[in-house]
Amino acid sequence: MSLNQKDLEQGLAAYKKSRKRELLRMMLLSALGIAAFLVIWQLVVQFKLVNVRNLPAPSKVVETILYKISNKNPDGNTLGTNILASLQVALSGFILALVIGIPLGLFMGWFTPVDKFVRPVFELLRPVPPIAWIPVVVVFVGIDLKAKATIIFLSVFVPCVINSYTGIKLTKRTLINVAKTFGAGNFETFIKVGIPSAMPMVFTGVRTALGGAWSTLVAAEMLAAKAGLGYMLQVGRNVARADVVVAGMVTISVLGALMALVLGIIEKRVLKWKLER
């Protein structure tokens, strides 16, 4: 082994070690930020700077979450039942929007006839808020799981299309010309050059869509729901249980963070070719 190879391996090992230290430091900093937020929240409630009926202490929220794990009051469901119901609704609409929205955006961005055919309709529907579709969905779909998933779908579909469209539009012309120089046709260039180039923007759209799915969840579960985190929030509000409302909000935020973490792992695996900055 040459001296240069040894130096290269040592440098690579040192780089990986420094990256791990930096990652650990950032994780500790994030943990400290969360801890500081919780301490300030606890102190604000403890010193009665706000009405306890309106803002329960973190300790009370944790107590309510632990209580809801095995108890059904006040909404008639345990926390696990509500989580499973919400995941079913959120993931149904979310996955359907990804399956339809991402390919549609890619095709619109690459093939001009598809863009000219679809874009006018898309631009007419895009400004309409997802919640505004609720009366229409109730009339045509009903009030079951399909209706709730449709509301989630409408909130997720738009960012998937827009980011996929933008990502493939940003494909470097140099890469396209090189592919064509080596004899690749338009569709082959689309598959081998356009789609990989668009992937960073596609994942950005998926991240945005994931947030949209959870933010629309409460509105979706207004449709005669009997279980779900959104339903739990509404019941907590109706019976003036701020601790139940905040416990539902915390659960939604934790689930959203876990799904974002899983999405980040998938993104790293799909975009292994992308150099780290």
mmCIF file of C-alpha atoms in Angstrom:
data_model
loop_
_atom_site.group_PDB
_atom_site.id
_atom_site.type_symbol
_atom_site.label_atom_id
_atom_site.label_comp_id
_atom_site.label_asym_id
_atom_site.label_seq_id
_atom_site.Cartn_x
_atom_site.Cartn_y
_atom_site.Cartn_z
ATOM 1 C CA MET A 1 0.000 0.000 0.000
ATOM 2 C CA SER A 2 1.423 3.360 -1.002
ATOM 3 C CA LEU A 3 1.864 6.289 1.321
ATOM 4 C CA ASN A 4 -0.809 8.214 -0.548
ATOM 5 C CA GLN A 5 -3.357 5.449 -0.012
ATOM 6 C CA LYS A 6 -2.571 5.348 3.706
ATOM 7 C CA ASP A 7 -2.961 9.108 3.947
ATOM 8 C CA LEU A 8 -6.244 8.899 2.067
ATOM 9 C CA GLU A 9 -7.662 6.202 4.363
ATOM 10 C CA GLN A 10 -6.516 8.049 7.480
ATOM 11 C CA GLY A 11 -8.044 11.267 6.201
ATOM 12 C CA LEU A 12 -11.315 9.472 5.408
ATOM 13 C CA ALA A 13 -11.406 7.874 8.862
ATOM 14 C CA ALA A 14 -10.747 11.238 10.505
ATOM 15 C CA TYR A 15 -13.504 12.830 8.419
ATOM 16 C CA LYS A 16 -16.035 10.145 9.430
ATOM 17 C CA LYS A 17 -15.054 10.528 13.068
ATOM 18 C CA SER A 18 -15.490 14.299 12.932
ATOM 19 C CA ARG A 19 -18.869 13.851 11.229
ATOM 20 C CA LYS A 20 -20.026 11.534 14.026
ATOM 21 C CA ARG A 21 -18.892 14.016 16.671
ATOM 22 C CA GLU A 22 -20.690 16.841 14.871
ATOM 23 C CA LEU A 23 -23.873 14.742 14.569
ATOM 24 C CA LEU A 24 -23.747 13.872 18.276
ATOM 25 C CA ARG A 25 -23.216 17.510 19.186
ATOM 26 C CA MET A 26 -26.192 18.593 17.074
ATOM 27 C CA MET A 27 -28.388 15.892 18.643
ATOM 28 C CA LEU A 28 -27.409 17.049 22.124
ATOM 29 C CA LEU A 29 -28.122 20.644 21.157
ATOM 30 C CA SER A 30 -31.563 19.653 19.873
ATOM 31 C CA ALA A 31 -32.275 17.722 23.080
ATOM 32 C CA LEU A 32 -31.240 20.731 25.151
ATOM 33 C CA GLY A 33 -33.562 22.958 23.121
ATOM 34 C CA ILE A 34 -36.520 20.653 23.772
ATOM 35 C CA ALA A 35 -35.618 20.393 27.472
ATOM 36 C CA ALA A 36 -35.361 24.180 27.783
ATOM 37 C CA PHE A 37 -38.760 24.597 26.123
ATOM 38 C CA LEU A 38 -40.372 22.109 28.512
ATOM 39 C CA VAL A 39 -38.766 23.726 31.569
ATOM 40 C CA ILE A 40 -39.982 27.193 30.534
ATOM 41 C CA TRP A 41 -43.450 25.793 29.867
ATOM 42 C CA GLN A 42 -43.527 24.106 33.280
ATOM 43 C CA LEU A 43 -42.392 27.274 35.057
ATOM 44 C CA VAL A 44 -44.942 29.447 33.242
ATOM 45 C CA VAL A 45 -47.768 27.181 34.426
ATOM 46 C CA GLN A 46 -46.317 26.618 37.895
ATOM 47 C CA PHE A 47 -46.052 30.349 38.614
ATOM 48 C CA LYS A 48 -49.569 30.822 37.190
ATOM 49 C CA LEU A 49 -48.528 33.236 34.458
ATOM 50 C CA VAL A 50 -51.337 31.663 32.401
ATOM 51 C CA ASN A 51 -54.625 30.018 33.318
ATOM 52 C CA VAL A 52 -53.996 26.334 34.080
ATOM 53 C CA ARG A 53 -57.391 25.447 32.582
ATOM 54 C CA ASN A 54 -56.217 26.809 29.241
ATOM 55 C CA LEU A 55 -52.626 25.528 29.280
ATOM 56 C CA PRO A 56 -51.824 22.420 31.327
ATOM 57 C CA ALA A 57 -48.291 21.786 32.562
ATOM 58 C CA PRO A 58 -46.081 19.297 30.679
ATOM 59 C CA SER A 59 -46.266 16.971 33.684
ATOM 60 C CA LYS A 60 -50.078 16.983 33.418
ATOM 61 C CA VAL A 61 -49.884 16.274 29.673
ATOM 62 C CA VAL A 62 -47.574 13.298 30.268
ATOM 63 C CA GLU A 63 -49.952 12.074 32.963
ATOM 64 C CA THR A 64 -52.877 12.310 30.525
ATOM 65 C CA ILE A 65 -50.970 10.442 27.805
ATOM 66 C CA LEU A 66 -50.123 7.640 30.228
ATOM 67 C CA TYR A 67 -53.757 7.560 31.383
ATOM 68 C CA LYS A 68 -55.059 7.369 27.797
ATOM 69 C CA ILE A 69 -52.865 4.368 26.985
ATOM 70 C CA SER A 70 -55.229 2.106 28.911
ATOM 71 C CA ASN A 71 -58.335 4.252 29.476
ATOM 72 C CA LYS A 72 -61.025 5.356 27.024
ATOM 73 C CA ASN A 73 -62.337 8.493 28.717
ATOM 74 C CA PRO A 74 -63.355 11.073 27.588
ATOM 75 C CA ASP A 75 -63.552 10.191 23.880
ATOM 76 C CA GLY A 76 -64.333 6.471 24.149
ATOM 77 C CA ASN A 77 -61.040 5.189 22.742
ATOM 78 C CA THR A 78 -57.607 4.361 24.084
ATOM 79 C CA LEU A 79 -54.638 6.286 22.738
ATOM 80 C CA GLY A 80 -53.511 3.281 20.692
ATOM 81 C CA THR A 81 -56.894 3.028 18.979
ATOM 82 C CA ASN A 82 -56.819 6.721 18.117
ATOM 83 C CA ILE A 83 -53.271 6.466 16.769
ATOM 84 C CA LEU A 84 -54.117 3.480 14.542
ATOM 85 C CA ALA A 85 -57.250 5.197 13.217
ATOM 86 C CA SER A 86 -55.326 8.391 12.378
ATOM 87 C CA LEU A 87 -52.451 6.487 10.763
ATOM 88 C CA GLN A 88 -54.917 4.619 8.588
ATOM 89 C CA VAL A 89 -56.482 7.865 7.395
ATOM 90 C CA ALA A 90 -53.242 9.826 7.014
ATOM 91 C CA LEU A 91 -51.232 7.094 5.287
ATOM 92 C CA SER A 92 -54.070 6.139 2.920
ATOM 93 C CA GLY A 93 -54.343 9.665 1.509
ATOM 94 C CA PHE A 94 -50.601 10.329 1.741
ATOM 95 C CA ILE A 95 -49.470 7.219 -0.152
ATOM 96 C CA LEU A 96 -52.172 7.611 -2.801
ATOM 97 C CA ALA A 97 -51.062 11.214 -3.423
ATOM 98 C CA LEU A 98 -47.431 10.120 -3.770
ATOM 99 C CA VAL A 99 -48.309 7.346 -6.213
ATOM 100 C CA ILE A 100 -50.332 9.707 -8.425
ATOM 101 C CA GLY A 101 -48.779 13.135 -7.805
ATOM 102 C CA ILE A 102 -45.073 12.373 -8.235
ATOM 103 C CA PRO A 103 -45.339 10.599 -11.621
ATOM 104 C CA LEU A 104 -47.802 13.222 -12.851
ATOM 105 C CA GLY A 105 -45.434 16.064 -11.934
ATOM 106 C CA LEU A 106 -42.487 14.311 -13.586
ATOM 107 C CA PHE A 107 -44.413 13.664 -16.801
ATOM 108 C CA MET A 108 -45.746 17.218 -16.871
ATOM 109 C CA GLY A 109 -42.260 18.641 -16.439
ATOM 110 C CA TRP A 110 -40.663 16.514 -19.130
ATOM 111 C CA PHE A 111 -43.304 15.993 -21.814
ATOM 112 C CA THR A 112 -44.765 19.241 -23.141
ATOM 113 C CA PRO A 113 -48.031 17.721 -24.483
ATOM 114 C CA VAL A 114 -48.803 16.282 -21.040
ATOM 115 C CA ASP A 115 -48.042 19.654 -19.467
ATOM 116 C CA LYS A 116 -50.316 21.520 -21.860
ATOM 117 C CA PHE A 117 -53.113 18.998 -21.355
ATOM 118 C CA VAL A 118 -53.028 18.714 -17.540
ATOM 119 C CA ARG A 119 -51.710 22.056 -16.312
ATOM 120 C CA PRO A 120 -54.808 24.231 -17.003
ATOM 121 C CA VAL A 121 -56.995 21.922 -14.905
ATOM 122 C CA PHE A 122 -54.328 21.633 -12.214
ATOM 123 C CA GLU A 123 -53.926 25.418 -11.974
ATOM 124 C CA LEU A 124 -57.691 25.815 -11.557
ATOM 125 C CA LEU A 125 -57.850 23.297 -8.714
ATOM 126 C CA ARG A 126 -54.558 24.162 -6.973
ATOM 127 C CA PRO A 127 -55.695 27.365 -5.169
ATOM 128 C CA VAL A 128 -58.670 25.659 -3.516
ATOM 129 C CA PRO A 129 -57.873 24.839 0.155
ATOM 130 C CA PRO A 130 -58.247 21.141 1.028
ATOM 131 C CA ILE A 131 -60.796 21.947 3.762
ATOM 132 C CA ALA A 132 -63.026 23.646 1.174
ATOM 133 C CA TRP A 133 -63.455 20.266 -0.523
ATOM 134 C CA ILE A 134 -65.169 18.730 2.530
ATOM 135 C CA PRO A 135 -68.798 19.446 1.422
ATOM 136 C CA VAL A 136 -68.067 18.108 -2.082
ATOM 137 C CA VAL A 137 -66.354 15.007 -0.701
ATOM 138 C CA VAL A 138 -69.277 14.307 1.647
ATOM 139 C CA VAL A 139 -71.736 14.485 -1.258
ATOM 140 C CA PHE A 140 -69.804 12.270 -3.684
ATOM 141 C CA VAL A 141 -67.802 9.950 -1.399
ATOM 142 C CA GLY A 142 -69.696 9.866 1.885
ATOM 143 C CA ILE A 143 -68.313 10.099 5.407
ATOM 144 C CA ASP A 144 -66.315 6.892 5.768
ATOM 145 C CA LEU A 145 -62.557 6.233 5.546
ATOM 146 C CA LYS A 146 -62.517 7.002 1.825
ATOM 147 C CA ALA A 147 -63.831 10.513 2.473
ATOM 148 C CA LYS A 148 -61.199 11.266 5.115
ATOM 149 C CA ALA A 149 -58.417 9.822 2.954
ATOM 150 C CA THR A 150 -59.633 11.964 0.047
ATOM 151 C CA ILE A 151 -59.243 15.152 2.126
ATOM 152 C CA ILE A 152 -55.685 14.097 3.040
ATOM 153 C CA PHE A 153 -55.020 13.252 -0.604
ATOM 154 C CA LEU A 154 -56.072 16.724 -1.747
ATOM 155 C CA SER A 155 -53.729 18.397 0.746
ATOM 156 C CA VAL A 156 -50.768 16.197 -0.238
ATOM 157 C CA PHE A 157 -51.282 15.980 -3.996
ATOM 158 C CA VAL A 158 -50.426 19.597 -4.860
ATOM 159 C CA PRO A 159 -46.934 19.821 -3.263
ATOM 160 C CA CYS A 160 -46.035 16.426 -4.754
ATOM 161 C CA VAL A 161 -46.913 17.590 -8.262
ATOM 162 C CA ILE A 162 -45.312 21.030 -7.963
ATOM 163 C CA ASN A 163 -41.986 19.826 -6.534
ATOM 164 C CA SER A 164 -41.704 16.919 -8.972
ATOM 165 C CA TYR A 165 -42.471 19.273 -11.839
ATOM 166 C CA THR A 166 -39.914 21.845 -10.661
ATOM 167 C CA GLY A 167 -37.265 19.211 -9.956
ATOM 168 C CA ILE A 168 -37.318 17.691 -13.401
ATOM 169 C CA LYS A 169 -37.467 21.117 -15.025
ATOM 170 C CA LEU A 170 -34.154 21.910 -13.285
ATOM 171 C CA THR A 171 -32.362 18.996 -14.983
ATOM 172 C CA LYS A 172 -29.113 20.309 -16.425
ATOM 173 C CA ARG A 173 -29.191 20.660 -20.187
ATOM 174 C CA THR A 174 -25.599 19.397 -20.341
ATOM 175 C CA LEU A 175 -26.623 16.023 -18.899
ATOM 176 C CA ILE A 176 -29.508 15.764 -21.362
ATOM 177 C CA ASN A 177 -27.234 16.558 -24.312
ATOM 178 C CA VAL A 178 -24.650 13.999 -23.181
ATOM 179 C CA ALA A 179 -27.337 11.305 -22.950
ATOM 180 C CA LYS A 180 -28.619 12.137 -26.418
ATOM 181 C CA THR A 181 -25.055 12.184 -27.803
ATOM 182 C CA PHE A 182 -24.651 8.579 -26.670
ATOM 183 C CA GLY A 183 -27.842 7.615 -28.480
ATOM 184 C CA ALA A 184 -30.428 7.732 -25.713
ATOM 185 C CA GLY A 185 -33.974 8.501 -26.783
ATOM 186 C CA ASN A 186 -36.233 11.024 -25.082
ATOM 187 C CA PHE A 187 -37.943 8.472 -22.825
ATOM 188 C CA GLU A 188 -34.665 6.778 -21.897
ATOM 189 C CA THR A 189 -33.170 10.168 -21.036
ATOM 190 C CA PHE A 190 -36.240 10.884 -18.928
ATOM 191 C CA ILE A 191 -35.749 7.636 -16.984
ATOM 192 C CA LYS A 192 -31.962 7.701 -16.601
ATOM 193 C CA VAL A 193 -31.260 11.438 -16.365
ATOM 194 C CA GLY A 194 -34.418 13.414 -15.618
ATOM 195 C CA ILE A 195 -35.857 11.334 -12.779
ATOM 196 C CA PRO A 196 -32.584 10.940 -10.815
ATOM 197 C CA SER A 197 -31.922 14.672 -11.218
ATOM 198 C CA ALA A 198 -35.390 15.494 -9.880
ATOM 199 C CA MET A 199 -35.176 13.257 -6.806
ATOM 200 C CA PRO A 200 -33.895 15.925 -4.336
ATOM 201 C CA MET A 201 -36.822 18.202 -5.162
ATOM 202 C CA VAL A 202 -39.216 15.249 -5.123
ATOM 203 C CA PHE A 203 -38.206 14.422 -1.553
ATOM 204 C CA THR A 204 -38.586 18.073 -0.613
ATOM 205 C CA GLY A 205 -42.140 17.867 -1.887
ATOM 206 C CA VAL A 206 -42.756 14.648 0.034
ATOM 207 C CA ARG A 207 -41.555 16.308 3.259
ATOM 208 C CA THR A 208 -43.898 19.242 2.664
ATOM 209 C CA ALA A 209 -46.708 16.840 1.836
ATOM 210 C CA LEU A 210 -46.123 14.893 5.048
ATOM 211 C CA GLY A 211 -46.630 18.052 7.093
ATOM 212 C CA GLY A 212 -49.737 18.859 5.075
ATOM 213 C CA ALA A 213 -51.176 15.400 5.714
ATOM 214 C CA TRP A 214 -50.910 15.745 9.487
ATOM 215 C CA SER A 215 -52.123 19.351 9.524
ATOM 216 C CA THR A 216 -55.238 18.332 7.580
ATOM 217 C CA LEU A 217 -55.875 15.292 9.760
ATOM 218 C CA VAL A 218 -58.070 17.123 12.294
ATOM 219 C CA ALA A 219 -60.260 18.555 9.540
ATOM 220 C CA ALA A 220 -60.515 15.147 7.861
ATOM 221 C CA GLU A 221 -61.625 13.501 11.088
ATOM 222 C CA MET A 222 -64.464 16.003 11.461
ATOM 223 C CA LEU A 223 -66.397 13.774 9.039
ATOM 224 C CA ALA A 224 -68.389 11.753 11.577
ATOM 225 C CA ALA A 225 -65.298 10.114 13.052
ATOM 226 C CA LYS A 226 -65.568 7.792 16.042
ATOM 227 C CA ALA A 227 -61.839 7.420 16.616
ATOM 228 C CA GLY A 228 -58.598 9.188 15.758
ATOM 229 C CA LEU A 229 -56.337 11.846 17.175
ATOM 230 C CA GLY A 230 -58.364 14.585 15.497
ATOM 231 C CA TYR A 231 -61.527 13.163 17.058
ATOM 232 C CA MET A 232 -59.749 13.057 20.422
ATOM 233 C CA LEU A 233 -58.854 16.752 20.040
ATOM 234 C CA GLN A 234 -62.450 17.681 19.265
ATOM 235 C CA VAL A 235 -63.877 15.756 22.206
ATOM 236 C CA GLY A 236 -61.269 17.277 24.502
ATOM 237 C CA ARG A 237 -62.281 20.728 23.312
ATOM 238 C CA ASN A 238 -65.991 20.004 23.714
ATOM 239 C CA VAL A 239 -65.589 18.824 27.317
ATOM 240 C CA ALA A 240 -63.109 21.610 28.172
ATOM 241 C CA ARG A 241 -60.210 19.198 28.759
ATOM 242 C CA ALA A 242 -57.154 21.186 27.700
ATOM 243 C CA ASP A 243 -54.871 18.356 28.844
ATOM 244 C CA VAL A 244 -56.554 15.947 26.394
ATOM 245 C CA VAL A 245 -56.245 18.487 23.575
ATOM 246 C CA VAL A 246 -52.540 19.097 24.225
ATOM 247 C CA ALA A 247 -51.910 15.366 24.674
ATOM 248 C CA GLY A 248 -53.412 14.780 21.216
ATOM 249 C CA MET A 249 -51.299 17.568 19.753
ATOM 250 C CA VAL A 250 -48.138 16.111 21.306
ATOM 251 C CA THR A 251 -48.971 12.658 19.950
ATOM 252 C CA ILE A 252 -49.512 14.051 16.456
ATOM 253 C CA SER A 253 -46.204 15.936 16.591
ATOM 254 C CA VAL A 254 -44.289 12.841 17.776
ATOM 255 C CA LEU A 255 -45.815 10.654 15.061
ATOM 256 C CA GLY A 256 -45.056 13.297 12.438
ATOM 257 C CA ALA A 257 -41.444 13.547 13.635
ATOM 258 C CA LEU A 258 -41.026 9.747 13.525
ATOM 259 C CA MET A 259 -42.426 9.596 9.988
ATOM 260 C CA ALA A 260 -40.101 12.433 8.943
ATOM 261 C CA LEU A 261 -37.192 10.470 10.423
ATOM 262 C CA VAL A 262 -38.129 7.378 8.420
ATOM 263 C CA LEU A 263 -38.484 9.531 5.304
ATOM 264 C CA GLY A 264 -35.008 10.976 5.919
ATOM 265 C CA ILE A 265 -33.520 7.467 6.108
ATOM 266 C CA ILE A 266 -35.227 6.498 2.844
ATOM 267 C CA GLU A 267 -33.997 9.711 1.220
ATOM 268 C CA LYS A 268 -30.388 8.977 2.204
ATOM 269 C CA ARG A 269 -30.606 5.499 0.718
ATOM 270 C CA VAL A 270 -32.204 6.673 -2.523
ATOM 271 C CA LEU A 271 -29.808 9.628 -2.913
ATOM 272 C CA LYS A 272 -26.593 7.804 -2.028
ATOM 273 C CA TRP A 273 -25.081 9.207 -5.217
ATOM 274 C CA LYS A 274 -25.509 12.734 -3.982
ATOM 275 C CA LEU A 275 -22.355 14.136 -2.362
ATOM 276 C CA GLU A 276 -22.699 15.360 1.192
ATOM 277 C CA ARG A 277 -22.060 19.026 1.673
#
